[in-house]
Amino acid sequence: MEANTTFEFQSPLLKPIKTGLENPTKDHVELGDPLSPMARLFHRPGSSLYIMGLLGSKTTIDPHHFKAGVESAFLAYPRFTSLLVPDKKDTFASDGSAKMRWVKTKVDIDQHVFFPKIEPKDTSHVGVDKFVEEYTREITGISMDMSKPLWDVHVLNLDKMTTQGAMAVALFRFHHSLGDGTSLMSLFMSFTRKASDPNAKPSLPVFSKRKPHTYSMSKIHKFLSSLRLLWNTLVDVLNLLATAFFLDDTSNPLKGPKDARQSPRRIILKSVPLEDIKFVKNITKTTLNDVVMGVIESALSRYLNRKYGEINQGGNKVKNSIGNLPQKLRFRATMYFNIRAVQGIQAVENMINKDSLARWGNQLGYVIYPFKIMMRDNNPLDYVYRAQTMMHRKKASMESYFSYHIGRFFLNAFGFKVASIPVNPTMWFSNMIGPQEEITIFGYPVAYLGCTCFGQTVALMIHVMSYADNLNFILSTDDDVISDPHEICNDLEQSLKVIKMAAVAKKK
């Protein structure tokens, strides 16, 4: 996007927003830190990967007050006052793989925080939920202006409350090269406060340390555990390389084309009670992640069973029908992991320390997670137990660490022509622990909170994030592939209900 241009929206509901710099180069200073290899991967030619933060405020937001808060919170950190330029030592190769550096620049907050004017008529005939959804979709189709720092915020003050209880919605766009979700969440937590105590920062989740092997463990047991780790890692790395180069998923109604990243994304947030997830966890003696993955596998099975039934019936709607799924269906997700030595959300002051074990940046690895798409109406808890087995298997491997270092090696050695995140799995998955209690941002009470990505190479991404008493499923979908993403949300909700009912029956 050129300087002094506007966001051009296709939807008649949305007004153009002025953006850009008067002179994007005059305030540059000397070259700074180079862009890390993983961050370069998110600037792959023909695509860029972004993080979208979703925040609902229970009250309307004052523009001047909010801008002052954002300016104070964001501009204290170098990445938010820097832009990217090609390294003087490099020229662009044919694949666009020149190294880049962060360059300090002056920031005009009015070029980063936007308050579009919304008239009552804009929301009256579609409803506020649909209006927010369409606005969000439109801005996911607009690349960021490289002549200024790669972030912005769009705040929608609404005339009616959304179904999630928000009178205003703030949409935070960050280019992924600024940092991963863990980095950005640490920053977010630094300028929010507990709703119950305006002077107290939100509680950071406490992660229990893994229990070390006891000295009483036999040498044979230790040897077998190490051998298992090595074998699992070898198998997983070979599978990772095969997936990167040729091993594709079965064509299915949720799998998009290889260039799906070029499409705008529809972003939908679905909340379920966190207490229900915990109840199932306690009954099945599994983890929260196991239950979440079981719910997702159940929901995907329901959705695909229905879709294949419609295909078999010539496009007609199918209800309460099972047995429509193909017998052999390879359906996998690229699942992202934080590979820092210290897990969880850390204080931002600690993360920006270059010597920190939880340093700022893109410290992401991934694993290839295979779903077993099938209907399990006889025992829905089997979804959770299978997820537990798969998660145990993935934990007994160093696949995520190898994926990170293999990606760096291929990028440095061969450039973007070889290095990329696998495009053959059907979907992406990521999760994050959010604030454990209700919070405020610059004094505004937060109704809901979530994040996801757009610009990815798949038609479906599911991000899971907790906030207070809720667990939020955030879907990022390609309309050209998935025309009914709300049905997936309904399937997630229904799957949790069915699994919880099975857990209640097991408890009796």
Short mmCIF file of C-alpha atoms in Angstrom, two decimals, residues 61-71 442:
data_model
loop_
_atom_site.label_atom_id
_atom_site.label_comp_id
_atom_site.label_asym_id
_atom_site.label_seq_id
_atom_site.Cartn_x
_atom_site.Cartn_y
_atom_site.Cartn_z
CA ILE A 61 -14.32 3.69 23.83
CA ASP A 62 -13.20 7.31 23.78
CA PRO A 63 -10.84 7.88 20.82
CA HIS A 64 -8.48 10.38 22.47
CA HIS A 65 -8.19 8.43 25.70
CA PHE A 66 -7.65 5.10 23.91
CA LYS A 67 -5.03 6.51 21.53
CA ALA A 68 -3.12 7.96 24.47
CA GLY A 69 -3.19 4.56 26.15
CA VAL A 70 -1.98 2.74 23.04
CA GLU A 71 0.77 5.31 22.50
CA PHE A 442 -7.01 1.51 29.81
#
